[in-house]
Amino acid sequence: MSSGKKQTTLGRFFTLPPGTDVAVPIQSKLRAISTSSKPIDNENVASLKVEGTSSKPADNENVASPKVEGTPVKGTAAKRPKSSPDNKRPKKQMVASYSGETSSKPGSSSRHDEVDSGSEAEKPSLPPAAGREMLKKLAGDVPPAYSDWDPGKPTPYAALVTTFKLLEGTTKRLEKISHTSRFLRQVLRLSPDELLLVVHLMINKLAADFEGVEMGVGESLLMKAIGESCGRSLDKIREDHRECGDLGLVAMKSRNNQLTIFAPQPLTVAVVHKGLLDIAKVKGEGGQGRKVSAIRKLLAAAKGDEAKFLIRGLEGKLRLGLADRTVLVSLSSAFITHERELKGQKPNTAMLDEAELNLRSVYSELPSYEIIIPAIREHGIINVKQYCKLQPGVPVKPMLAKPTKAISEVLDRFENRRFTCEYKYDGERAQIHYVSPKSSIEYPPATLGGEPIKNLAKVFSRNSEDLSGKYPDILAAMNNWVRPEVESFVLDCEAVGLDEINNRLLPFQMLQTRKRKDVALEDVKIRVCVHAFDLLFLNGKPVVRESLSDRRKLMHETFIEVPNQFVFARYMDSSNLEEITVFLDQSVKDSCEGLMVKMMDGRESFYEPSQRSRNWLKIKKDYIDALGDSLDLVVIGAYWGKGKRTSVYGSFLLACYNLGTQSFESVCNIGTGFSEAELEEFYETLHPLEIDRAKPFYDHPNGNAGKPDVWFEPKVVWEVKAADLTLSPRYRAAAGLAGHRDKGVSLRFPRFIGPRTDKSGDDATSSSQIAEMYLRQDQVANKSAAKGVDDNFEY
DNA sequence: AATGCCTGCCC
DNA sequence: ATTCTGC
DNA sequence: GCAGAATGGGCAGGCATT
């Protein structure tokens, strides 16, 4: 199933007004292939059960191994192979035609493949034929999809929406880039001053993340607005939403059924942007009502698909298969093509590649379109590098890590390279920026119309939010650990909660209770220790293109460790499997999540997230098969899926079994780990088990909040994995047994591993086992060991 | 003033 | 966060 | 392997309701 298909897939009972082009729901087709809907209630099912309950052809790999009864703890659960590729049901052919376009051959590689293929000296070779076709399109042989508006006049919102529709019509990334680039070029040609606005609407942002502009609008308010705007009841809207899994579609449908008396003024990109900004700004008493009426006003001016994308934008999910990274590439192509066009020429492949590499590298240092776009317009995409450099005040996108399933995988990947292992701390990412008042350099403003930066101390989050107001303690202590001669720096760290009494790190759940806004130094209750692991900028110069080995050295020379305030992340440089294993174990004992593994030398160790964002590896115990907490839980409810999960269950409510009270206590929802085929299958097998209401022996809060859309007979059991067990205000599992009067236990990062067809509902993991697993955890066990009896301690 | 619901943001 | 999927 | 889109628990903060 591809994203393009999903976006246009509608619910089972939902129909659109005539003239709306929408793909046939795949589910109906897949369901026809699926045969058996026999409930899984048989106790004596042995090895062949999996086949009995699915439409899969016989396949030796699908034999579920029997499992020791009654021991659903760590690592004992039977492993169930995932469906092998040849099991997959035939996929629907995608209809992705637009103006005579022939799509490129499947399997053909693109120039991006070439660029990413990883050699140290990467000079892309010529792409194969299909790629060249695409490049020609990028270079502008095809006329714009939306006819030109008057130059200098506002960009019609309809033009953007036309592009969005084209994007929905294909799953191919190169085609998406082509459409996007073509439209951006049109904007550059006709209304260049609006390019920034357009790009912002494409990535669905109103301002830089660190400016803290919040929409304050979610599903609830949107449903209200759509209902009011179209004169339909909230219940009707909810019903539609359940059926088509997308509020944008609901809005479009509702508007199309509505008689419009006055033809509204056509929306422009600028008007929409301003409208959204105004909605975001609304605050205070009666604010929600004012937000709703502002949304209504925008909606009233929206025609057809405009309503769909307006609402999707407000919901924060455009579902275009187009996000930051693809826009970045499209933008580079648009600029170079536009620049060449002005000279009556076209860019060749090398130029396109150069432009892309340039923009990626610029964005890597200074991820702010607000600054980059005007700079490119002024200096050209080839020269812009000199003008846009990493600087304090603009948060860098952080390097991320790829999960690895075994230490041996790490060794394979980094074979013959020098690498380092660092503790992976369980806190909050903190990118610390600093410019000393004594600094001789003045940095450009971080935003359009902002002040130049002379003196600054800020903390940014993993997602570039400004956390300075949350961590006044970090900022106030900086003079303890920054050498006085330091002029400026950007430092990548993890802020971790500190238990000073026991001299340990606090669990994340504890750190989370810190206040967030405008915290005064005296009000800090949870102390924090900064664990620094990388240096991105020092004394006026970016160091992201130095090797990690050099960056680390610089970092150690520049800062002073102060116990419990500022330390360097603990690390070990070894390629020895056994030593790494020991270090991993040690990290867990020290309240960490596992290890980060990073290359030490060469290009691959640079800090360039837009070039290769997942160049680091992470290894945690629960990634390793046969390690980590595994539970067998009963499916007692489900929620309707949205977006690409429309018309199947998108997530499920799971429970454990309390042997004493003979009741099923809710543990968690689960929504990841399923293949699309499995989601289809589970809809088939669970739908017949739906019941009107919760069983009296289901223990789950009564409120509307966590109530599933449907309840089930307690028959189906699944194996589920989690990183940790946590105290829960919301779930009932082992309530009271974990040493905290009313709180139950839930799972951190739960994911689906496989069905346990050999188990019936009351064979599920029991409440007491869950309590035991919770109490056994290092952080819980060690805490009371150190502190003495401490069972009434409340988080 | 207390409670409940919603949203955004951490992981 | 974790996981799956098309390219 | 990337990029995108599904989905998790749980907290503070802000508004609405009682």
CSV table of N, CA and C in Angstrom, one decimal, chain A residues 356 685 749:
chain,number,residue,atom,x,y,z
A,356,GLU,N,21.4,21.0,-5.4
A,356,GLU,CA,20.9,20.2,-4.3
A,356,GLU,C,21.9,20.0,-3.2
A,685,THR,N,-10.7,-10.8,11.4
A,685,THR,CA,-10.9,-11.8,12.5
A,685,THR,C,-11.5,-11.1,13.7
A,749,PHE,N,6.6,2.7,24.9
A,749,PHE,CA,6.9,2.2,23.5
A,749,PHE,C,6.4,0.8,23.2
